[in-house]
Coordinates of C-alpha atoms and ligand atoms in Angstrom, one line a residue:
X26 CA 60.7 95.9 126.3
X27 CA 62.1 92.6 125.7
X28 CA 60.9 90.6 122.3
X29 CA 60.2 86.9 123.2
X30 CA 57.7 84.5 121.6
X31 CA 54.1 85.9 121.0
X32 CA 52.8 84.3 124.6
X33 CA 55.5 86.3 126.9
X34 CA 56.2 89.4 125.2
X35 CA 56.5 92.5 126.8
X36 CA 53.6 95.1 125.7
X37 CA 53.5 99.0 126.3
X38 CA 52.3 99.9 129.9
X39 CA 49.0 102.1 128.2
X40 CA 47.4 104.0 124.6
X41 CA 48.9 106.6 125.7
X42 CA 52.5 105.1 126.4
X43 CA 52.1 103.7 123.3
X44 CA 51.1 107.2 121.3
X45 CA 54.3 108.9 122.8
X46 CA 56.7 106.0 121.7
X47 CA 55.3 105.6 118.2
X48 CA 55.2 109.6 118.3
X49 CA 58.4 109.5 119.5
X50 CA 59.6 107.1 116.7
X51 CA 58.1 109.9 114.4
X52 CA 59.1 113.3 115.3
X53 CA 62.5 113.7 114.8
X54 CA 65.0 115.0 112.6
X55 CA 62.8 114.4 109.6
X56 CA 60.7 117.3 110.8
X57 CA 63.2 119.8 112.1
X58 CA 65.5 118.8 109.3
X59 CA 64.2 117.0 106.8
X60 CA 60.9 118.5 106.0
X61 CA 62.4 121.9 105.8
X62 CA 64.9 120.8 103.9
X63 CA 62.7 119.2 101.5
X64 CA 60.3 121.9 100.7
X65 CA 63.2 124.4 100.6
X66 CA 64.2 122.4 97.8
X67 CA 61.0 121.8 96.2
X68 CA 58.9 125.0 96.2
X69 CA 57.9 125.6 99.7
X70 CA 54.0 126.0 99.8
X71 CA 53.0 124.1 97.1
X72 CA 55.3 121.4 98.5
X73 CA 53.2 122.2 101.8
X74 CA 49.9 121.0 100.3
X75 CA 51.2 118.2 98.4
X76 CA 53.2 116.9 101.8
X77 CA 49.4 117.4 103.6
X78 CA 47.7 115.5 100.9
X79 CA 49.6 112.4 101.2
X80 CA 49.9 112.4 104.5
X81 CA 46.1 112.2 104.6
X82 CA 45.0 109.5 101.8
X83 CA 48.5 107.8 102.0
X84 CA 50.3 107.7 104.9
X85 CA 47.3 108.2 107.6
X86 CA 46.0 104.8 105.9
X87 CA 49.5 103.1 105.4
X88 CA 50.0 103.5 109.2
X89 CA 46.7 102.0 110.2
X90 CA 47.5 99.3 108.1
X91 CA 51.0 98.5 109.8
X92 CA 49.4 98.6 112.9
X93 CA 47.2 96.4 112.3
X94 CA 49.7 93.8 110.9
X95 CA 52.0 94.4 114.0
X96 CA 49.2 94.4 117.0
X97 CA 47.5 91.5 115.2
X98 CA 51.0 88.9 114.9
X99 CA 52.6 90.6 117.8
X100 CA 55.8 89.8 116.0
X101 CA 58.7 91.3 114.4
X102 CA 58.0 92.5 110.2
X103 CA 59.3 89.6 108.7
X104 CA 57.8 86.9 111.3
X105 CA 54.5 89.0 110.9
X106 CA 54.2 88.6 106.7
X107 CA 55.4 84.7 107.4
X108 CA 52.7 83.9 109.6
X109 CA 50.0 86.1 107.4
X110 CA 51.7 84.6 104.6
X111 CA 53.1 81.3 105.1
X112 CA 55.1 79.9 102.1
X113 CA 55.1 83.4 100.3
X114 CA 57.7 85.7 99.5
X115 CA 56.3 88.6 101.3
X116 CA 58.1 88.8 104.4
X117 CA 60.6 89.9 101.9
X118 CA 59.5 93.4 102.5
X119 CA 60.0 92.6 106.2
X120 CA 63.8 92.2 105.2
X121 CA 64.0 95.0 103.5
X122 CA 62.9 97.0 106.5
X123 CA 65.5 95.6 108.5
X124 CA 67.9 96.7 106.0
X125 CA 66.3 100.1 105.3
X126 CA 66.4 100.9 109.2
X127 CA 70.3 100.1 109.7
X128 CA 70.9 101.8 106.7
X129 CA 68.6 105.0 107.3
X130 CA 70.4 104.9 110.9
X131 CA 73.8 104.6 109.4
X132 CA 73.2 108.9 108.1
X133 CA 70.6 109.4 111.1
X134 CA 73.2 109.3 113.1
X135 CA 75.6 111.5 111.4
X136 CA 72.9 114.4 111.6
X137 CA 72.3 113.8 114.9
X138 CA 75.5 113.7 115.7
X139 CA 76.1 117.3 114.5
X140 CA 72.3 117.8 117.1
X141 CA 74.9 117.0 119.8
X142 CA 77.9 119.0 119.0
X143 CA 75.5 122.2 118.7
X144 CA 74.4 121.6 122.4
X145 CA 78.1 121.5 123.2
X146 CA 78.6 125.0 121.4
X147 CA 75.3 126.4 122.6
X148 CA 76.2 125.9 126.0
X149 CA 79.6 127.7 125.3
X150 CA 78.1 130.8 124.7
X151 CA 78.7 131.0 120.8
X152 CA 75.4 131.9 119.9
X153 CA 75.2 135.5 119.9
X154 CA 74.6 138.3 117.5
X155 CA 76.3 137.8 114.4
X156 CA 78.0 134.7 114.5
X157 CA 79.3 133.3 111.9
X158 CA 77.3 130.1 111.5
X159 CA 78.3 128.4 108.1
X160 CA 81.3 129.0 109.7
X161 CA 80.1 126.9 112.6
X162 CA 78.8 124.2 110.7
X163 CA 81.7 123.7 108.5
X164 CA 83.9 123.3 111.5
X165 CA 81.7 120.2 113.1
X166 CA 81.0 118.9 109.9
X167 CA 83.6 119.2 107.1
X168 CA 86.7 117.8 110.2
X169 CA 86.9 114.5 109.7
X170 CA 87.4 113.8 113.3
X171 CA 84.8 115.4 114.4
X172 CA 82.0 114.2 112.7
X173 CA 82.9 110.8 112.6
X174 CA 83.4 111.1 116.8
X175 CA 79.9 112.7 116.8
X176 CA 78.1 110.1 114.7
X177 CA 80.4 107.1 116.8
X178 CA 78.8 108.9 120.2
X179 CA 75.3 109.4 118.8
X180 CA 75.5 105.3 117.8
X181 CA 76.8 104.3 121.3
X182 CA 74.1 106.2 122.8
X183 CA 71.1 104.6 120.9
X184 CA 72.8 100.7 120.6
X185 CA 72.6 102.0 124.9
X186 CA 68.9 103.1 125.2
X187 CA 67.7 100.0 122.7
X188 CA 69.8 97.2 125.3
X189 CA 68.4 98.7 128.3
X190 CA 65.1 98.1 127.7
X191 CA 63.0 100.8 125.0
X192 CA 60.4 100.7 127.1
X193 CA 60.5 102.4 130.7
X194 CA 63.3 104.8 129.0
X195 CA 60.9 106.0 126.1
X196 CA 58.0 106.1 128.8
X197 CA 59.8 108.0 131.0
X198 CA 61.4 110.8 128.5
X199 CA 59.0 111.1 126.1
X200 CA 56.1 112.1 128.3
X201 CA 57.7 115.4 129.8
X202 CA 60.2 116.3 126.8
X203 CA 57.6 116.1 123.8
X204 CA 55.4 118.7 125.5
X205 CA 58.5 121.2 126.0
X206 CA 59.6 120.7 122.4
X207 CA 56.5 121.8 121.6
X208 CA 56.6 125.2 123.6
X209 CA 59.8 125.4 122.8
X210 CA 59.2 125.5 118.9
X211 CA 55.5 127.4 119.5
X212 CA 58.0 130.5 120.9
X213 CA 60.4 130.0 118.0
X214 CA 58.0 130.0 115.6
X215 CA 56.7 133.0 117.4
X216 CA 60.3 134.8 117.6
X217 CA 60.5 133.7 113.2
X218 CA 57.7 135.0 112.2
X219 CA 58.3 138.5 114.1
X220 CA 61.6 138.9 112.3
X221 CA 62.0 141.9 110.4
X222 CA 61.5 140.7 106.8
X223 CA 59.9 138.0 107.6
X224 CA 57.2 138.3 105.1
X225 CA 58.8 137.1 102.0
X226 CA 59.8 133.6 103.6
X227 CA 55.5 133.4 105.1
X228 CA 55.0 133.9 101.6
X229 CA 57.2 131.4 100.1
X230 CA 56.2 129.0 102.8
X231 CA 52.6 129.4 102.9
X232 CA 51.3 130.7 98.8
X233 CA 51.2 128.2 96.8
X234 CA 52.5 128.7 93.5
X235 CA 51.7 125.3 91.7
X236 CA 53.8 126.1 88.7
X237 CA 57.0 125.1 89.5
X238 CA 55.2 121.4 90.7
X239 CA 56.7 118.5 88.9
X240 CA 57.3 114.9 89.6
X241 CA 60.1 115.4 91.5
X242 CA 58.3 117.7 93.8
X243 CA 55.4 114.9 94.0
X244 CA 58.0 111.7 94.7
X245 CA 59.8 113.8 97.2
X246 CA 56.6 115.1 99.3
X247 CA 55.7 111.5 100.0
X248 CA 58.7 110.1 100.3
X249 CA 59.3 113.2 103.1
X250 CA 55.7 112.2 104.4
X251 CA 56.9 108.1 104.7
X252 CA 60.0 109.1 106.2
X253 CA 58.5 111.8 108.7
X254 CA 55.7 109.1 110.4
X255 CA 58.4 106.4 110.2
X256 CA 56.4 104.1 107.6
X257 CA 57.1 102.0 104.9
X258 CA 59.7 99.2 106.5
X259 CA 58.0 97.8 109.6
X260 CA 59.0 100.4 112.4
X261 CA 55.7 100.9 113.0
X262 CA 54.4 97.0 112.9
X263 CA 57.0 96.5 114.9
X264 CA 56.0 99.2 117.6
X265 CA 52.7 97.3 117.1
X266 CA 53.5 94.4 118.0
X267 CA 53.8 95.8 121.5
X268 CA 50.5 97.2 121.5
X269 CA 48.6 95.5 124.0
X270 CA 44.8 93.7 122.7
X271 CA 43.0 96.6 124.5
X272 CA 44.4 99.7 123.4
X273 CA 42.3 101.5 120.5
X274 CA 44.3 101.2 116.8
X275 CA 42.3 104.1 114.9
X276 CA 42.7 107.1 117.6
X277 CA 46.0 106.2 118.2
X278 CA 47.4 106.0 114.1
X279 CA 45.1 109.7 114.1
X280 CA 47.2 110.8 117.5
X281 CA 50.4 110.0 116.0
X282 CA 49.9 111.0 112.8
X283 CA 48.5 114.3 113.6
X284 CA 51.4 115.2 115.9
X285 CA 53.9 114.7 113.8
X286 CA 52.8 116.4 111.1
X287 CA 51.9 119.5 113.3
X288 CA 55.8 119.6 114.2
X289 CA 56.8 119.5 110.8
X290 CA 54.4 122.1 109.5
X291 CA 55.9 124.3 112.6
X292 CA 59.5 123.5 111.6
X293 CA 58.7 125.0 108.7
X294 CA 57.2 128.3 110.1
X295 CA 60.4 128.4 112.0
X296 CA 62.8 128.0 109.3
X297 CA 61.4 129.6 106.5
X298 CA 60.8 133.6 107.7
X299 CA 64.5 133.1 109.7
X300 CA 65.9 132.0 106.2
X301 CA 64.6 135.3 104.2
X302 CA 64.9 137.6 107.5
X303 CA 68.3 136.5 107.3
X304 CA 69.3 136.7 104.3
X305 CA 70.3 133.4 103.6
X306 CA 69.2 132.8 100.1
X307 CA 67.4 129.4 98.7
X308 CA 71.1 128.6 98.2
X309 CA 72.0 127.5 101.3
X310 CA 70.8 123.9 100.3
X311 CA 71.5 120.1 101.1
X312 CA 72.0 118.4 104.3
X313 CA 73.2 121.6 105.7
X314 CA 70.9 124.0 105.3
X315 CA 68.9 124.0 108.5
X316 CA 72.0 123.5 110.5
X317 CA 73.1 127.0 109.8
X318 CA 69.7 128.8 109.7
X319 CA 68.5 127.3 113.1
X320 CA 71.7 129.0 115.2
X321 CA 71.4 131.9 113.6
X322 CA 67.4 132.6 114.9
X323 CA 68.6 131.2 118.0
X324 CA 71.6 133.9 118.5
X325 CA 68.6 136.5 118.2
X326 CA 66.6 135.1 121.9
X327 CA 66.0 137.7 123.9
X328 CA 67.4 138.2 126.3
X329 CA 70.7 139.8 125.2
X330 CA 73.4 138.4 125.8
X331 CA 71.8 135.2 127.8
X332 CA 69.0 134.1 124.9
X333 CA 71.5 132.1 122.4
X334 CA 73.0 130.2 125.6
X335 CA 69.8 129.3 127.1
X336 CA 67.4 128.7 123.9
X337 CA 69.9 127.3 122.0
X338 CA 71.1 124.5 124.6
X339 CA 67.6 124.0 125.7
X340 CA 66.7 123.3 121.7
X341 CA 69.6 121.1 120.6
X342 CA 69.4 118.5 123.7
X343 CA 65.6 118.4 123.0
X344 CA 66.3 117.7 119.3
X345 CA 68.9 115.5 119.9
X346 CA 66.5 113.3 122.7
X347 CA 63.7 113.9 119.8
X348 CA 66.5 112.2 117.7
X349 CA 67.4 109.6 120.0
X350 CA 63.5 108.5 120.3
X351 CA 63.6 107.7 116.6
X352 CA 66.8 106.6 115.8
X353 CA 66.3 103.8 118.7
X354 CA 63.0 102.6 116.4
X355 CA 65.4 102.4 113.5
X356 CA 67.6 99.6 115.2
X357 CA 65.0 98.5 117.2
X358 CA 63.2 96.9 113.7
X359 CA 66.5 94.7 112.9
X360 CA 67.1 94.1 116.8
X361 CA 63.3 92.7 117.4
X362 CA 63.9 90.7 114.2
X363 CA 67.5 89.2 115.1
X364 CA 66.0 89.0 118.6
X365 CA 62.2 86.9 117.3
X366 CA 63.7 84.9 114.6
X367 CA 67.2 84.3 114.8
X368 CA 67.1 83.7 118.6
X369 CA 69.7 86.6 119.4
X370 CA 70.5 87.6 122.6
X371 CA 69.2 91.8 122.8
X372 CA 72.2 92.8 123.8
X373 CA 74.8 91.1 120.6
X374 CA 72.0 92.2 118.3
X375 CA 71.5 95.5 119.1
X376 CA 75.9 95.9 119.5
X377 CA 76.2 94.2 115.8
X378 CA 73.7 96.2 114.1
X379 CA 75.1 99.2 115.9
X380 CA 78.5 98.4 114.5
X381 CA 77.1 97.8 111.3
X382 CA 75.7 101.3 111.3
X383 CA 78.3 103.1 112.3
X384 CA 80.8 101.6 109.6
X385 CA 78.3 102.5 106.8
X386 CA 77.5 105.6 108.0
X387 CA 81.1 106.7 108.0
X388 CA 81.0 108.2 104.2
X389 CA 77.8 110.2 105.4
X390 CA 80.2 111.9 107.9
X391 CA 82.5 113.0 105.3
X392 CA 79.9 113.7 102.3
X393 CA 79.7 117.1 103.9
X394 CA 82.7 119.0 103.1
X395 CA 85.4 116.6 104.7
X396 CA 86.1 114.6 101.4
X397 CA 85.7 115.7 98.1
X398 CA 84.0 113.0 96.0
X399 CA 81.6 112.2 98.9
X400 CA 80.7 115.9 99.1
X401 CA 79.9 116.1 95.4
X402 CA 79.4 112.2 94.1
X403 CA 80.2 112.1 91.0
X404 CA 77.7 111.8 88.2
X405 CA 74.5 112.4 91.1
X406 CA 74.6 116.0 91.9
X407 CA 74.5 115.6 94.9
X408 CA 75.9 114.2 98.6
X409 CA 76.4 110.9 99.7
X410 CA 74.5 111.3 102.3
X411 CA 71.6 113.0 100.5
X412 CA 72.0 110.3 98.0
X413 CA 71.3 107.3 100.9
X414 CA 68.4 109.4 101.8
X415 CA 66.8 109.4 98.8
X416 CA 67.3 106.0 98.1
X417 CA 66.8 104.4 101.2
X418 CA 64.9 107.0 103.3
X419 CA 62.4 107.7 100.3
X420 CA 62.2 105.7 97.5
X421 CA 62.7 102.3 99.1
X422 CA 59.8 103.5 101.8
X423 CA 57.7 104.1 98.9
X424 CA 58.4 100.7 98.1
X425 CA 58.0 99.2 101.0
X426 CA 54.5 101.0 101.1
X427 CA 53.2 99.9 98.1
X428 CA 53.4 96.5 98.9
X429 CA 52.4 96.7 102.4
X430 CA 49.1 98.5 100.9
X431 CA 48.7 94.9 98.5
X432 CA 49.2 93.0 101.3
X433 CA 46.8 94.4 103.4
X434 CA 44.0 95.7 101.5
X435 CA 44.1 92.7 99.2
X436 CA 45.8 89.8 100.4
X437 CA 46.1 89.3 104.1
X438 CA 42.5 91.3 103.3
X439 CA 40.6 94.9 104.7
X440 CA 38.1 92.1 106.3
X441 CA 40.7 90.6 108.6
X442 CA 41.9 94.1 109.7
X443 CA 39.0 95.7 110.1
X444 CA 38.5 92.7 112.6
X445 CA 41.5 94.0 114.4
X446 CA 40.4 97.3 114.7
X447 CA 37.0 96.2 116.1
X448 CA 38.5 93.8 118.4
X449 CA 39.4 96.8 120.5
X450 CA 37.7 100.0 119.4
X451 CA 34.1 98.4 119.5
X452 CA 33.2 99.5 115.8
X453 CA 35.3 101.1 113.0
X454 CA 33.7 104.3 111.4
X455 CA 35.8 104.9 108.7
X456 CA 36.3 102.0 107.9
X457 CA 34.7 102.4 104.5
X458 CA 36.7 105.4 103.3
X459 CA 39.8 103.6 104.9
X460 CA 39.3 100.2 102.2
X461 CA 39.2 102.5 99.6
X462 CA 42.6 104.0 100.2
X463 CA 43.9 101.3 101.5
X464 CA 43.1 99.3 98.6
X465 CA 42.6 101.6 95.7
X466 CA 44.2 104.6 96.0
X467 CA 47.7 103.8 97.9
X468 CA 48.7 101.4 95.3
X469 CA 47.5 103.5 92.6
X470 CA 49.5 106.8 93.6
X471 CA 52.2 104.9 94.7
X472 CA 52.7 102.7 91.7
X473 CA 52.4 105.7 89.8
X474 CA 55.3 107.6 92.1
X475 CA 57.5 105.0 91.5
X476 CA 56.6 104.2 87.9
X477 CA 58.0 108.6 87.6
X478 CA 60.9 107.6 89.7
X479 CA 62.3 105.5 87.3
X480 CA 61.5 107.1 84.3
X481 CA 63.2 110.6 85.8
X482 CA 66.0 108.3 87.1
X483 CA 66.7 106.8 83.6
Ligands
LIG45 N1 60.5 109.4 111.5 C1 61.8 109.7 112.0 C2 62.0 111.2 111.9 O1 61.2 111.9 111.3 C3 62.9 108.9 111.5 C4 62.5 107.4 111.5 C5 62.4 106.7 112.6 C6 62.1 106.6 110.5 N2 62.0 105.4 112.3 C7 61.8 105.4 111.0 C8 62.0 106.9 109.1 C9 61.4 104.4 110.2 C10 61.6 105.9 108.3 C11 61.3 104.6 108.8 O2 63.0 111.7 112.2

C-alpha cells in the first residue's frame, strides 16, 4: 500500500480485504487487555451495557462518518479536513491524530511487547499447574532490560510490516489468523466459564448493578469503546482512503464494528470467571492485571502436562499478530501523512516515527514496577503508562470525536456523506437514524463526557 497523490494511489484488493484490515486495526490489545481491564476497574456489567450503548449511538456512527471522510478525499486526515475545509483550522484534528497514534504506539508497544515475551515463556513449558504468575509478570516487566528490549523488538517489527507494504502482509495474515483467534478464544471462554467457582465472576461480569455507575465509569466506557474500534484520530479515514469507489461503506463500518466488539465482550467472558475461579481478587488492577490472569487459565488446558505449552504459545503469537495488525494502523496514520503531505519517502517516515515511539515509550516500560515514581506517578494515582492511556488513548479520542461528529454532520454536511455512501451502496437505509446521531446525539454526549472530564479532573 503505497500513499501517493489521489490519481495513483494504491487501494485495497476487495470489501472484504478491506473489513479484515480495518478489523484488524481494531481487535487488538484493547480487547484482550484493555476492555477487561477497564470494566474490572469500573463495575464489570454495568460497565458492559454502558460500553454496548456507546458503541451503538456513538462509535457505530463516528466510524461511518470517518469513513466517509477518508473514502471520499482518498487522502491522509489532515489533507482530508484541508480539502473539505480549505482555509480552516480543522485539519487541526488531523494533527492531533498523528500525534495521538505515535503516542498511543509509544505504550502499545510496551504491552505488546510483554504479548511476545509470554510466547517465548509459553513455549518453554512454564505454564503448568500452579505457576507462579505475578511472579512471571514481574520478571518481564519490572527488569528494566527486558521490557525496554521487548517494546524496542515489538517497534522494529511494526516500523518492518508498515515499510514493506500494509497491504499484501495484512491481506495475507489477517484472513487465516482472525478466524483462529476466534476459536481459539470461543474454547477459552468455554474452558472459563467451566471453572469451578466460576459463578461469582458471570455474575460480576454479566448483572448489572447500576449503583456503583458514575462519571468516571461513563467517560471510561467510551473512551474504551473509541479506543477498541480505533476512532477518533483518523486511523480509520485513513484506512478509508484506501477503500476503493466500489466497495459498500455501511456493511463494512457494521462488519467491523460488530466484530470487534464481539471479541471484546468474549475477552471478558474469558477473564472474568478465571479471575474469581482463581482467586485473584478485584485487586490485581492496572496495566497488569490481565497479564497475570490470562497464564494462569492457560496452565489449566487440558491436556496435562502438554495444554499450557500448546494453548498458551498458540494464544500469545495470535495476540501478538492481533497486536501487530493494530499497532501498524497507529504509525501508519503519521506515515500516510509524512508520506501525502510532506513528500516523505515510506521508508524515513515510517523509521523516524518508529524512533520517535520507541523513545517515548521508554517510561511506559518502566511504569510497571522497574522505576519507582513511574510505577506510582506522583500526585495521579496511578502509572505512567495508564496515565498516557487515559490521556491520549481516551480522552483526546473523545476529542477528536467530537469534532469529527461537527464536521461531518454539520459542516462538511450529512448531505455530502450520505452522497458517498450512495455512490456505492445504491441507497442508504438508515440514513435517517444515522443524521440524528451523527449530528445531534454524538456531540451532545460527547460534549457532555468531556465537559465531566474536566470538572472530575479539576
Ligand atoms: N483498536 C486497537 C486495539 O483495540 C488499537 C488501535 C489501533 C487504536 N489503531 C488505533 C486505538 C487508533 C485508537 C486509535 O487494540
Amino acid at each position: 500500500m503505497d500513499a501517493g497523490t489521489p490519481q495513483n494511489r494504491d487501494t485495497w484488493g476487495s470489501k472484504t480485504a478491506f473489513i479484515l484490515a480495518a478489523a484488524g486495526s481494531a481487535i487488538g490489545l484493547g480487547n484482550i487487555w484493555g476492555f477487561p481491564t477497564q470494566a474490572g476497574l469500573n463495575g464489570g456489567a454495568a460497565f458492559l451495557v454502558i460500553y454496548l450503548i456507546a458503541v451503538a449511538i456513538i462509535g457505530a456512527p463516528v466510524m461511518l462518518g470517518e469513513l466517509m471522510i477518508g473514502r471520499h478525499t482518498q487522502r491522509n486526515p489532515v489533507g482530508a479536513f484541508k480539502q473539505l475545509a480549505p482555509g480552516a483550522p480543522w485539519w487541526l484534528i488531523g494533527a492531533m491524530g498523528v500525534l495521538a497514534g505515535v503516542i498511543i504506539l509509544s505504550f502499545y508497544s510496551v504491552l505488546a511487547g510483554w504479548t511476545m515475551a509470554y510466547i517465548v515463556r509459553a513455549a518453554t513449558g512454564a505454564f503448568t499447574a500452579g505457576v507462579d504468575t505475578a511472579a512471571m509478570f514481574n520478571d518481564i516487566a519490572a527488569r528494566p532490560l527486558p521490557a525496554i528490549s521487548w517494546h524496542l523488538g515489538f517497534i522494529i517489527l511494526t516500523v518492518f510490516v508498515v515499510i514493506g507494504g500494509v497491504r499484501d502482509g495484512i491481506e495475507r495474515w489477517t484472513k487465516v489468523l482472525m478466524p483462529v483467534l476466534l476459536v481459539l478464544l470461543v474454547l477459552l471462554a468455554v474452558r472459563a466459564v467451566t471453572l469451578p467457582g466460576a459463578g461469582t465472576g458471570l455474575a460480576f461480569y454479566l448483572k448489572p448493578d447500576f449503583s456503583v455507575v458514575d462519571w468516571r465509569v461513563v467517560i471510561a466506557a467510551v473512551g474504551q469503546a473509541f479506543f477498541s474500534l480505533s476512532l477518533g484520530m483518523g486511523a480509520i479515514i485513513t484506512y478509508g482512503s484506501y477503500l476503493s469507489k466500489k466497495d459498500e461503506l455501511v456493511s463494512s463500518a457494521a462488519w467491523v464494528t460488530g466484530l470487534d466488539t464481539s471479541i471484546a465482550f468474549l475477552a471478558g467472558l474469558i477473564i472474568f470467571p478465571t479471575m474469581f475461579a482463581t482467586g485473584f481478587d478485584a485487586s490485581v488492577q492496572g496495566p497488569s492485571m490481565v497479564f497475570v490472569i490470562l497464564p494462569s487459565l492457560l496452565s489449566t488446558m487440558p491436556p496435562e502436562p502438554y495444554g499450557g505449552l500448546i494453548f498458551g504459545t498458540g494464544f500469545f503469537i495470535l495476540l501478538g499478530i492481533a497486536a501487530l495488525t493494530s499497532s501498524i494502523s497507529l504509525l501508519e496514520v503519521g506515515v500516510t501523512w509524512a508520506v501525502d503531505e510532506k513528500k516523505w519517502p515510506r521508508k524515513k517516515a515510517a523509521m523516524l516515527l518508529g524512533a520517535i515511539a520507541f523513545v517515548l515509550g521508554i517510561p511506559s516500560a518502566l511504569a510497571n514496577g522497574a522505576v519507582d515514581w513511574l510505577t506510582n506517578v506522583p500526585g495521579v494515582g496511578m502509572d505512567f503508562l495508564s496515565l498516557l492511556f487515559t490521556i491520549f488513548g481516551s480522552f483526546a479520542l473523545i476529542v477528536g470525536a467530537f469534532f469529527i461528529s461537527i464536521f461531518v454532520g454539520w459542516k462538511w454536511g450529512v448531505k455530502a456523506g450520505g452522497d458517498e455512501v450512495r455512490a456505492t451502496d445504491g441507497r442508504f437505509r438508515l440514513e435517517g437514524i444515522w443524521t440524528v446521531l451523527i449530528r445531534f446525539v454524538c456531540p451532545a454526549a460527547l460534549l457532555i463526557i468531556l465537559v465531566q472530564t474536566l470538572l472530575d479532573t479539576f
